[in-house]
PDB file of C-alpha atoms and ligand atoms in Angstrom:
ATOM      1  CA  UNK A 189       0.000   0.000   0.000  1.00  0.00           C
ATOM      2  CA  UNK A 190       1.656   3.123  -1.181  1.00  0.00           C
ATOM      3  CA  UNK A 191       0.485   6.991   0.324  1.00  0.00           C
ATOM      4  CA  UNK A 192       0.579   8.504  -2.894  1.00  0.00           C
ATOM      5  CA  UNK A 193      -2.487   9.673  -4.233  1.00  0.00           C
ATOM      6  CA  UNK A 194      -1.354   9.128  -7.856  1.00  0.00           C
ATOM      7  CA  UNK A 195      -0.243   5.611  -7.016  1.00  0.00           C
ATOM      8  CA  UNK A 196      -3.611   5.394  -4.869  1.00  0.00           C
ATOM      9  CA  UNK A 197      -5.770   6.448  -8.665  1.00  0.00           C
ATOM     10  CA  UNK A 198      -3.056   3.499 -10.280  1.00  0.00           C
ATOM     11  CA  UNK A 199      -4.371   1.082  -7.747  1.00  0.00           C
ATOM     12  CA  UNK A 200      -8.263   1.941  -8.291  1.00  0.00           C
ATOM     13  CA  UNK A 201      -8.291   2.994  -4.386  1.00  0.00           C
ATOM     14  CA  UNK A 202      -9.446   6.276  -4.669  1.00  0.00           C
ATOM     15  CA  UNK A 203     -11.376   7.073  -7.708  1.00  0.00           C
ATOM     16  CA  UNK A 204     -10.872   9.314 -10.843  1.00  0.00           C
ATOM     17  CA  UNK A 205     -12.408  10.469 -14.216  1.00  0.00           C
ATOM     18  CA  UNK A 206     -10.282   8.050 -15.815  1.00  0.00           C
ATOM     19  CA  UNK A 207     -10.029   9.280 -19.949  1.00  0.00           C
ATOM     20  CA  UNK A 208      -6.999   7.103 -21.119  1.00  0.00           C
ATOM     21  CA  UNK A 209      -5.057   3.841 -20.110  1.00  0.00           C
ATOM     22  CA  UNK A 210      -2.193   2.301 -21.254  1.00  0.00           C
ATOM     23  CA  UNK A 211       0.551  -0.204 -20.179  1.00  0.00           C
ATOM     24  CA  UNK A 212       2.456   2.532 -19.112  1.00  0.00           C
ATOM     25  CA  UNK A 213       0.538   6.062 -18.543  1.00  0.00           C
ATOM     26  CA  UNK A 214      -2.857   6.655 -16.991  1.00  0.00           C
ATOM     27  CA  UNK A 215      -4.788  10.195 -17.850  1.00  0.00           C
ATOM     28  CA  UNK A 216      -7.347  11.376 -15.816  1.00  0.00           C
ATOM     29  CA  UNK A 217      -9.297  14.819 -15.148  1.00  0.00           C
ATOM     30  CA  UNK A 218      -8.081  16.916 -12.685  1.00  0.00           C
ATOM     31  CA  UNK A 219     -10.143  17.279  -9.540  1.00  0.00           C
ATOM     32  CA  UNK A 220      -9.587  21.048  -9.456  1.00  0.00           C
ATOM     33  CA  UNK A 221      -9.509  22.071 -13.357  1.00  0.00           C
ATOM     34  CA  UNK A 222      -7.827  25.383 -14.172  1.00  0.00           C
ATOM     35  CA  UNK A 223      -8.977  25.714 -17.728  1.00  0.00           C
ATOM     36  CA  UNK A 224     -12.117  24.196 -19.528  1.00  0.00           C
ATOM     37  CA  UNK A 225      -9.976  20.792 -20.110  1.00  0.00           C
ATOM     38  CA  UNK A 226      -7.587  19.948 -17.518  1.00  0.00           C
ATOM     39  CA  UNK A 227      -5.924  16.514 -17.510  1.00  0.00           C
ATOM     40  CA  UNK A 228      -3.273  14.802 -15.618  1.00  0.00           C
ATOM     41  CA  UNK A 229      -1.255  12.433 -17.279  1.00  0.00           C
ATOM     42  CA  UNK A 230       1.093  10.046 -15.373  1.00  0.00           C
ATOM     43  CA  UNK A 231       3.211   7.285 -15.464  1.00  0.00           C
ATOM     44  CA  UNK A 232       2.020   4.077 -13.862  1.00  0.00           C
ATOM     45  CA  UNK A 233       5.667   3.451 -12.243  1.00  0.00           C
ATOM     46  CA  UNK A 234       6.033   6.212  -9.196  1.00  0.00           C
ATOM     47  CA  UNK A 235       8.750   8.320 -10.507  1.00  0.00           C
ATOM     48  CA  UNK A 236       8.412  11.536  -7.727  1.00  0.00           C
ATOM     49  CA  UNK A 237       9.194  14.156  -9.803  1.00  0.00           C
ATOM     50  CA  UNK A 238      10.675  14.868 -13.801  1.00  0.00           C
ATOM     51  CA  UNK A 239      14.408  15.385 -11.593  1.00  0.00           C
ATOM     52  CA  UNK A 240      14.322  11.617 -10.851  1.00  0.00           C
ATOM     53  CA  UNK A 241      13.990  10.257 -14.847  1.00  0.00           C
ATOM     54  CA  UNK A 242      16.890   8.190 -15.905  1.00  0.00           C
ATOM     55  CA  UNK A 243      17.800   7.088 -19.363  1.00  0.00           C
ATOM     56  CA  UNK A 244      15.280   3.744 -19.179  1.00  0.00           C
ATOM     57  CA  UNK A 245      12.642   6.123 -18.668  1.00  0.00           C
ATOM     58  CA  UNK A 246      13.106   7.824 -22.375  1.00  0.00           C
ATOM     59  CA  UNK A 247      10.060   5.471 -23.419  1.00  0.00           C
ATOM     60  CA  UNK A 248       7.924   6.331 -20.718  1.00  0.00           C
ATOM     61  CA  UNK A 249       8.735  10.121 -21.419  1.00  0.00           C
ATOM     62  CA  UNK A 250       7.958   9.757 -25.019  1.00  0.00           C
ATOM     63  CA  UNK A 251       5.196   7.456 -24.284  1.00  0.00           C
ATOM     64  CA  UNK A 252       3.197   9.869 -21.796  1.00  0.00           C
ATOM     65  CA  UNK A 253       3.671  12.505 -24.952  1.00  0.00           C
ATOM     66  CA  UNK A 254       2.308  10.984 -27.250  1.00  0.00           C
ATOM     67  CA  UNK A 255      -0.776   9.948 -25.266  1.00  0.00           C
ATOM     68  CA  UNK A 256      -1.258  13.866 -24.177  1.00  0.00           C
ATOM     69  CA  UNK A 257      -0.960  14.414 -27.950  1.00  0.00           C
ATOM     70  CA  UNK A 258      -3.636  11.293 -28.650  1.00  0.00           C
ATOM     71  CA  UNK A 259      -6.130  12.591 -25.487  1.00  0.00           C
ATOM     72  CA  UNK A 260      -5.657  16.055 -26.947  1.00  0.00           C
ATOM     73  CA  UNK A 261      -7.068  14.763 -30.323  1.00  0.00           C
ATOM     74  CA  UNK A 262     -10.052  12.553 -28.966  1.00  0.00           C
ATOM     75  CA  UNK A 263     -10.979  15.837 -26.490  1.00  0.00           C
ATOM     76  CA  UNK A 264     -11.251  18.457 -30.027  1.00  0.00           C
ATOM     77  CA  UNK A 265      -8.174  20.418 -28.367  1.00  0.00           C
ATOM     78  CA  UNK A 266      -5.489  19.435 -30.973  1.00  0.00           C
ATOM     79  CA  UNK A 267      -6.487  21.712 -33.761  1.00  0.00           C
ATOM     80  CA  UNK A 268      -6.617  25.018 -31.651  1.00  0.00           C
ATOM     81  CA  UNK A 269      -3.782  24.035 -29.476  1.00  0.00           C
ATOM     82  CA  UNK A 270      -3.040  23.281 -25.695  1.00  0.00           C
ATOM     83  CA  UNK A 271      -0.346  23.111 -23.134  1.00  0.00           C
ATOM     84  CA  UNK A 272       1.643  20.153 -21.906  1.00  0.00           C
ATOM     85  CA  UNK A 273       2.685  21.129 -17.957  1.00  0.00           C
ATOM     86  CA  UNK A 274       5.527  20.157 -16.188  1.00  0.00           C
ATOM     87  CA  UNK A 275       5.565  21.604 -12.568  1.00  0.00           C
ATOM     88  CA  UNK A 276       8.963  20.427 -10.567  1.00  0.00           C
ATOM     89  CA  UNK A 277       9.629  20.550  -7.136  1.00  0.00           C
ATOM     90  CA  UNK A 278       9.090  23.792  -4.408  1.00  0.00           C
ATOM     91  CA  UNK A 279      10.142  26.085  -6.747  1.00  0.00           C
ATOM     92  CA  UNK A 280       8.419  24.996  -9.934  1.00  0.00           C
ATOM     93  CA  UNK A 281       4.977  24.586  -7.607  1.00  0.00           C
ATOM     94  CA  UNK A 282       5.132  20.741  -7.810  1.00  0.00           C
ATOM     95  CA  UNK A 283       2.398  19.681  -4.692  1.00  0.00           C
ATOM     96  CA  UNK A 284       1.961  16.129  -5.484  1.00  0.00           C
ATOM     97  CA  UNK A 285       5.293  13.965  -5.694  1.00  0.00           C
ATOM     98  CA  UNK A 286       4.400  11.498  -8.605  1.00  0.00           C
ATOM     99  CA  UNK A 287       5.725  12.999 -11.654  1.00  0.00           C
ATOM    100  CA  UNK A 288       2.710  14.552 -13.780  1.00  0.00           C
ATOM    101  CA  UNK A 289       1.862  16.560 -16.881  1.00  0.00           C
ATOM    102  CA  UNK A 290      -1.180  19.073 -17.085  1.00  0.00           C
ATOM    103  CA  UNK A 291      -2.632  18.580 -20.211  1.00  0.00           C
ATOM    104  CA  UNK A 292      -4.592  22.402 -20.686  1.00  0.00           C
ATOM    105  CA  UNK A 293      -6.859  23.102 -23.165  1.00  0.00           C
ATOM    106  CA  UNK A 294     -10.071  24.892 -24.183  1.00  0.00           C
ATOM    107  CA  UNK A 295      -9.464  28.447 -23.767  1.00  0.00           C
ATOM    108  CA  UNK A 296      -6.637  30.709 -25.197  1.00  0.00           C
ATOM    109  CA  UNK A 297      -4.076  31.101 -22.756  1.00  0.00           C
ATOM    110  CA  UNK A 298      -1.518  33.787 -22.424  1.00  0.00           C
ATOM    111  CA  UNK A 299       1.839  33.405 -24.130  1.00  0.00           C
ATOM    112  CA  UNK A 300       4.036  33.277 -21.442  1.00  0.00           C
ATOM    113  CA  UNK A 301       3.732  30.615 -18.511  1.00  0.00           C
ATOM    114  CA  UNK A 302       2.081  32.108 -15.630  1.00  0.00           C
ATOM    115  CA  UNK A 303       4.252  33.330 -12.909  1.00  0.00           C
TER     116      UNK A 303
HETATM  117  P1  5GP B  26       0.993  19.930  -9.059  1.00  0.00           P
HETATM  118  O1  5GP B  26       0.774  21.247  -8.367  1.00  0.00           O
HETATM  119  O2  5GP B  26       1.656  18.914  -8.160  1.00  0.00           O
HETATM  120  O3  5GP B  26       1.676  20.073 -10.395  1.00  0.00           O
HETATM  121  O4  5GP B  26      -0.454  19.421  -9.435  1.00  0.00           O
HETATM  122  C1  5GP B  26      -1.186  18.516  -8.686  1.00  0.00           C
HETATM  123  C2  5GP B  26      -2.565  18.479  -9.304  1.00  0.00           C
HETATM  124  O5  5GP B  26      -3.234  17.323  -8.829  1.00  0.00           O
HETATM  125  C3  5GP B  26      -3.440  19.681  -8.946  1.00  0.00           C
HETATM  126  O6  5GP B  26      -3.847  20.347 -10.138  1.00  0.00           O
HETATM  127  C4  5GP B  26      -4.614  19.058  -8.187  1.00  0.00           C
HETATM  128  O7  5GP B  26      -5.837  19.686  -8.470  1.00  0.00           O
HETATM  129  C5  5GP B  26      -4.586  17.617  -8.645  1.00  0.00           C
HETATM  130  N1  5GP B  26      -5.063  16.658  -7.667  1.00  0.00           N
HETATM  131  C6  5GP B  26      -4.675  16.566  -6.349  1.00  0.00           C
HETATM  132  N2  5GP B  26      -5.296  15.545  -5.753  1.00  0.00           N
HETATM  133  C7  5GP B  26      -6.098  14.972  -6.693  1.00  0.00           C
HETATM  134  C8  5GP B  26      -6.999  13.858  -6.658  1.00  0.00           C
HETATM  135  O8  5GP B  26      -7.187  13.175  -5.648  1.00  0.00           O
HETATM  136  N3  5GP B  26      -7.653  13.564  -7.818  1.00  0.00           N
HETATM  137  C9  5GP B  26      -7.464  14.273  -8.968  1.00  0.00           C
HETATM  138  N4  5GP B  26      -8.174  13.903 -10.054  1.00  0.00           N
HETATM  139  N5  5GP B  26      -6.631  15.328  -9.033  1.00  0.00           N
HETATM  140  C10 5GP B  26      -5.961  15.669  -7.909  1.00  0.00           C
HETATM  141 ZN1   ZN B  27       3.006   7.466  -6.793  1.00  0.00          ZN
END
């Protein structure tokens, strides 16, 4: 039994709008959404945050890509555009330690990344 939440969602403990499953990346909605679409996608393995990748994660990395890219498609958010998210750590405003992307979509957003 693991305490993180993400691994918690992996393990069906605590549910989640679940939108996209593979054998290595799970996608679900965020339970506090910041723009009209607002998915988390994440890799199955706990990896805490992007600092702890290693090379026999470049798979996984390229993996969890192309199923934001996928989910992005099947949501009508490709065409018009979207943002892949990568918080890390304090600084970078990471709160959960399970390495995530925000998948953001459905409004314009401003150029720059929010500060
Ligand atoms: P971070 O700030 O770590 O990059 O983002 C964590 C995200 O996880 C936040 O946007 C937050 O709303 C989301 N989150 C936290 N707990 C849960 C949960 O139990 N379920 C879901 N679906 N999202 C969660
Ligand atoms: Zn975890």
């Amino acid at each position: 039994m693991s305490d993180c939440i993400f691994c918690k969602i992996i393990n069906k403990e605590i549910p989640a709008e679940i939108v996209y499953e593979d054998d290595q990346v799970l996608a679900f909605k965020d339970i506090n959404p910041v723009t009209p679409v607002h998915i988390l996608l994440i890799p199955k393995k706990h990896i805490s945050d992007l600092t702890a990748i290693t090379e026999g994660d470049k798979d996984l990395i390229g993996q969890l890509h192309l199923a934001a890219v996928k989910i992005a498609e099947e949501v009508g958010i490709a065409d018009e555009g979207f943002r892949l998210v990568n918080n890390c750590r304090e600084f970078g405003g990471q709160v959960v330690y399970h390495l995530h992307f925000h998948l953001l979509g459905g409004k314009k957003l401003n150029a720059r990344p929010s500060q």
